[in-house]
Amino acid sequence: MAPSSKLVVLAVVLAGFLETCGAQVELDYRFLETRGENDMWLVEFYAPWCGHCKKLEPVYREVYKELRDSPVRVGKIDATRFSDVAQHFDIRGFPTILFIKGDQTFTHKGDRSKEGIVEFASRAQGPAVRRLRSVGKFTEARARHNKSVFFLYIGDQDEHDDLFQKYKSVAETMMVLGYFYAGEKRILEDIKIKKEPTILVFKDQKYFEFEPEEGVVTMESVQRWMNGERYVAFPQIMGGSINEMVDVKRYLVMLALDPDVKDSTDANVRMKEVAENVALNQREKYHGEFQFLWMMEMETMNSITMSFLVAPALLVLEVETHLFFLPPFHPQNVTTEAFTSFLDLVRNGSLPAYGGTGYLMRMKRLAYDIISTLVGIWQTSRWLFLLMFGIPMVIIGIICYSLCCMETLDDGEGLEDSDSETEVLDHSGDPALKPLQDCPPEGDTGKKEEGEEEEDGEPKPKEEKKND
């Protein structure tokens, strides 16, 4: 093969490798110094031992492929190796995805899916308020957000309008949480509004108009209304998205279903149908206090209750006190009447509450987090679990066994044995060996002549020889 052909083949292989591993581009400590003021970065902060990070890896690779032709640059960094970078951006958990644009940083708190992360990057690019200058653009926006939510300011193109200023200010703080548009009344066609200027929200195939509390438009009233309307009536969320919703309403009505159930007569399906019917058709009764949601996993519900529930599971969480309420009916017996009665009992304070933020609950939460972390590490990598906990426990066990069970030598045992081998004649005349003596001084044989008297005048008995 000619050298030029080999280079072509090598280039193709290298391009394929980069295509596959492009999302694995690693950043290091130089990131803080080399990034430009106008650069837009989507960065994942991860830990090598984190199971959630490993689960996110193929998704993040797809995100890279989706955004590689956009102005957004995609990277990832090991926060355990480059802790200075993690501390600079105040990273508190793994994985954490940040959109970094100059001095601005936005944290992704939504679904860790390809669509959710790409949507997050699209919102963070800005601008906070997008202009709709024609009926066609408005129709295109409605089609694009058919299953989601977007806000629309209707009024003249006056940047100094009081309502527009409040609307724009709120949009800048919530720009990664939704889409915000502005246009003139003529783009609405057959949509009727009560006043102008005004703010509309489009969701659930309907639209709702902003009505200020007590007829007075304030920044707080605009922010409170937009924050309460930024979700559809009954959204599906992932576990991480629950953190976004804690400041939406007073109560979160949470439903967890079994993802493997396909039978339309199953309790999972009936529970979802009842909850969706209440959320969509009884908005006037419950929308002010309750936000409905559902998920296809039990991990979040188990974390809240610190137990192991069985799907379908239903609970109501009071976000301020962290108290939760369980339904008094069995999932097999769910009806619309039983469901709404459960919500009414929660609102009236007639049901027992569990959880909270007391000292005992904090200790229980700590124990549950430790156990769940160990179980997560075991399920993710058994070798890592053994390396972190198995080997240290074996070493500690060997040390404890050595300290507690090893036989020790008695220093006096040898002396006792030697003393027991020799005895002195007692007064009864029994023969015995004479105990060993130190060497006598020079000239002294250490023996007495036969017949020599002791100091008391009595002759000493003759020493008997010991038989071998």
XYZ file of N, CA, C and O in Angstrom, residues 124-206:
332
model
N -29.976 28.268 27.880
C -28.925 29.058 28.522
C -28.184 29.959 27.543
O -27.585 30.959 27.958
N -28.208 29.640 26.256
C -27.537 30.489 25.277
C -28.179 31.870 25.188
O -27.507 32.848 24.879
N -29.472 31.926 25.470
C -30.166 33.212 25.420
C -30.603 33.575 24.012
O -30.420 32.813 23.071
N -31.209 34.742 23.894
C -31.463 35.739 24.950
C -32.591 35.313 25.877
O -33.297 34.345 25.611
N -32.748 36.071 26.954
C -33.774 35.711 27.930
C -35.167 35.839 27.339
O -36.031 35.000 27.578
N -35.417 36.898 26.551
C -36.718 37.123 25.909
C -36.498 37.133 24.404
O -35.717 37.924 23.888
N -37.208 36.268 23.699
C -37.111 36.172 22.243
C -38.305 36.871 21.605
O -39.430 36.760 22.096
N -38.073 37.532 20.487
C -39.124 38.291 19.808
C -39.861 37.427 18.795
O -39.241 36.661 18.049
N -41.197 37.544 18.795
C -42.047 36.926 17.772
C -42.677 38.065 16.971
O -43.534 38.785 17.475
N -42.237 38.213 15.712
C -42.631 39.388 14.927
C -43.711 39.102 13.905
O -44.105 40.009 13.163
N -44.221 37.861 13.854
C -45.255 37.543 12.868
C -46.131 36.412 13.383
O -45.769 35.707 14.345
N -47.266 36.246 12.703
C -48.169 35.151 13.061
C -47.492 33.803 12.830
O -47.659 32.855 13.607
N -46.714 33.715 11.761
C -46.022 32.463 11.463
C -45.035 32.076 12.552
O -44.937 30.901 12.923
N -44.289 33.050 13.057
C -43.349 32.760 14.132
C -44.072 32.316 15.400
O -43.601 31.425 16.123
N -45.219 32.936 15.673
C -45.992 32.538 16.839
C -46.526 31.106 16.676
O -46.455 30.294 17.612
N -47.029 30.772 15.496
C -47.514 29.417 15.229
C -46.392 28.397 15.342
O -46.571 27.289 15.876
N -45.208 28.769 14.865
C -44.052 27.873 14.968
C -43.671 27.632 16.422
O -43.326 26.511 16.807
N -43.736 28.675 17.246
C -43.408 28.523 18.664
C -44.418 27.615 19.361
O -44.038 26.775 20.192
N -45.697 27.749 19.035
C -46.712 26.898 19.650
C -46.514 25.438 19.263
O -46.680 24.535 20.093
N -46.147 25.190 18.004
C -45.906 23.817 17.567
C -44.667 23.225 18.239
O -44.644 22.047 18.612
N -43.646 24.042 18.400
C -42.411 23.560 19.008
C -42.617 23.204 20.475
O -42.062 22.221 20.969
N -43.422 23.987 21.182
C -43.645 23.761 22.609
C -45.014 23.138 22.862
O -45.663 23.435 23.867
N -45.409 22.255 21.969
C -46.732 21.654 22.067
C -46.924 20.857 23.352
O -48.014 20.833 23.927
N -45.855 20.222 23.823
C -45.947 19.386 25.012
C -45.239 20.005 26.220
O -45.046 19.324 27.228
N -44.866 21.238 26.103
C -44.177 21.906 27.208
C -44.863 23.240 27.498
O -46.046 23.412 27.207
N -44.121 24.179 28.048
C -44.681 25.457 28.489
C -43.850 26.592 27.915
O -42.628 26.493 27.822
N -44.527 27.684 27.503
C -43.797 28.914 27.182
C -44.659 30.120 27.550
O -45.894 30.052 27.572
N -43.983 31.234 27.850
C -44.638 32.477 28.249
C -44.537 33.478 27.100
O -43.569 33.487 26.335
N -45.556 34.350 27.026
C -45.604 35.345 25.957
C -46.090 36.678 26.511
O -47.186 36.758 27.079
N -45.259 37.702 26.356
C -45.657 39.058 26.711
C -46.293 39.706 25.490
O -45.734 39.682 24.388
N -47.474 40.281 25.666
C -48.196 40.956 24.580
C -48.259 42.437 24.913
O -48.785 42.833 25.958
N -47.728 43.245 24.024
C -47.739 44.692 24.211
C -46.900 45.372 23.144
O -46.320 44.715 22.261
N -46.839 46.675 23.197
C -46.031 47.439 22.243
C -44.544 47.165 22.482
O -44.139 46.731 23.555
N -43.767 47.436 21.473
C -42.330 47.212 21.576
C -41.674 48.347 22.381
O -40.774 49.043 21.903
N -42.119 48.492 23.602
C -41.630 49.550 24.474
C -40.793 48.934 25.588
O -41.318 48.259 26.476
N -39.500 49.158 25.519
C -38.601 48.587 26.518
C -38.799 49.215 27.895
O -38.347 48.659 28.891
N -39.477 50.371 27.951
C -39.640 51.069 29.222
C -40.980 50.776 29.879
O -41.292 51.357 30.920
N -41.779 49.905 29.263
C -43.062 49.557 29.864
C -42.826 48.836 31.187
O -41.967 47.958 31.297
N -43.592 49.189 32.217
C -43.376 48.652 33.554
C -43.576 47.141 33.598
O -42.760 46.408 34.172
N -44.653 46.644 33.007
C -44.910 45.211 33.019
C -43.834 44.454 32.239
O -43.383 43.382 32.649
N -43.395 45.027 31.112
C -42.347 44.365 30.329
C -41.037 44.304 31.111
O -40.323 43.301 31.050
N -40.708 45.349 31.825
C -39.484 45.343 32.623
C -39.528 44.256 33.694
O -38.536 43.552 33.908
N -40.665 44.107 34.349
C -40.798 43.049 35.352
C -40.750 41.681 34.694
O -40.108 40.737 35.209
N -41.417 41.540 33.558
C -41.420 40.275 32.826
C -40.007 39.898 32.393
O -39.567 38.752 32.564
N -39.260 40.839 31.864
C -37.896 40.577 31.405
C -36.985 40.230 32.572
O -36.124 39.341 32.460
N -37.150 40.908 33.692
C -36.321 40.634 34.858
C -36.542 39.220 35.370
O -35.584 38.500 35.699
N -37.795 38.783 35.435
C -38.080 37.415 35.874
C -37.555 36.408 34.861
O -37.014 35.355 35.223
N -37.689 36.723 33.577
C -37.208 35.814 32.532
C -35.706 35.609 32.619
O -35.202 34.511 32.373
N -34.969 36.632 32.972
C -33.512 36.506 33.090
C -33.110 35.580 34.233
O -32.089 34.902 34.154
N -33.896 35.543 35.299
C -33.586 34.647 36.415
C -34.073 33.222 36.161
O -33.571 32.279 36.790
N -35.014 33.053 35.239
C -35.591 31.740 34.973
C -35.303 31.245 33.557
O -35.951 30.305 33.091
N -34.319 31.824 32.885
C -34.133 31.536 31.469
C -33.770 30.081 31.187
O -34.061 29.576 30.098
N -33.148 29.375 32.131
C -32.828 27.972 31.898
C -33.980 27.049 32.282
O -33.872 25.830 32.131
N -35.072 27.608 32.774
C -36.212 26.803 33.201
C -37.359 26.821 32.209
O -38.321 26.065 32.362
N -37.305 27.685 31.210
C -38.393 27.766 30.250
C -38.060 28.719 29.126
O -36.955 29.248 29.024
N -39.060 28.954 28.265
C -38.915 29.861 27.122
C -39.828 31.059 27.320
O -40.981 30.927 27.755
N -39.292 32.233 26.953
C -40.004 33.483 27.169
C -39.960 34.291 25.869
O -38.878 34.544 25.327
N -41.152 34.694 25.419
C -41.280 35.426 24.157
C -41.995 36.744 24.399
O -42.627 36.965 25.448
N -41.916 37.600 23.392
C -42.627 38.885 23.421
C -43.076 39.210 22.006
O -42.379 38.922 21.023
N -44.255 39.800 21.885
C -44.785 40.168 20.574
C -45.952 41.117 20.711
O -46.411 41.417 21.820
N -46.464 41.584 19.556
C -47.609 42.483 19.539
C -48.907 41.694 19.471
O -48.928 40.505 19.137
N -49.999 42.374 19.748
C -51.291 41.725 19.820
C -51.704 41.106 18.487
O -52.408 40.087 18.465
N -51.244 41.655 17.384
C -51.676 41.195 16.065
C -51.232 39.752 15.761
O -51.815 39.094 14.896
N -50.227 39.233 16.454
C -49.769 37.865 16.156
C -50.684 36.810 16.760
O -50.561 35.624 16.437
N -51.639 37.218 17.621
C -52.468 36.246 18.327
C -53.615 35.713 17.483
O -54.158 34.651 17.799
N -54.017 36.437 16.449
C -55.146 36.073 15.593
C -56.429 35.911 16.404
O -56.992 36.890 16.876
N -56.926 34.680 16.601
C -58.217 34.453 17.238
C -58.145 34.339 18.756
O -59.149 34.052 19.407
N -56.995 34.542 19.365
C -56.878 34.462 20.824
C -57.299 35.796 21.427
O -56.797 36.854 21.047
N -58.209 35.722 22.386
C -58.718 36.924 23.021
C -58.037 37.141 24.369
O -57.844 36.196 25.131
N -57.699 38.382 24.631
C -57.086 38.747 25.907
C -57.950 39.788 26.596
O -58.706 40.530 25.948
N -57.842 39.851 27.919
C -58.686 40.753 28.701
C -58.137 42.173 28.717
O -58.899 43.122 28.865
N -56.834 42.312 28.629
C -56.234 43.645 28.714
C -54.918 43.629 27.957
O -54.419 42.578 27.558
N -54.365 44.803 27.783
C -53.066 44.945 27.123
C -52.313 46.125 27.762
O -52.931 47.178 27.964
N -51.046 45.962 28.111
C -50.205 44.764 27.967
C -50.570 43.692 28.980
O -51.157 43.975 30.021
N -50.162 42.463 28.667
C -50.459 41.330 29.533
C -49.426 40.238 29.302
O -48.584 40.333 28.402
N -49.532 39.195 30.102
C -48.651 38.036 29.982
C -49.521 36.794 29.866
O -50.469 36.613 30.639
N -49.192 35.928 28.917
C -49.906 34.675 28.698
C -48.964 33.504 28.914
O -47.754 33.609 28.684
N -49.538 32.387 29.349
C -48.794 31.136 29.424
C -49.557 30.098 28.613
O -50.776 29.983 28.707
N -48.833 29.343 27.793
C -49.419 28.320 26.932
C -48.931 26.950 27.410
O -47.733 26.683 27.439
N -49.907 26.088 27.762
C -49.567 24.732 28.189
C -50.834 23.891 28.201
O -51.959 24.426 28.258
N -50.661 22.567 28.115
C -51.782 21.616 28.156
C -52.836 21.941 27.100
O -54.039 21.813 27.347
N -52.380 22.385 25.933
C -53.264 22.737 24.820
C -54.218 23.893 25.168
O -55.238 24.080 24.525
N -53.863 24.692 26.172
C -54.679 25.821 26.590
C -53.778 27.022 26.827
O -52.557 26.921 26.736
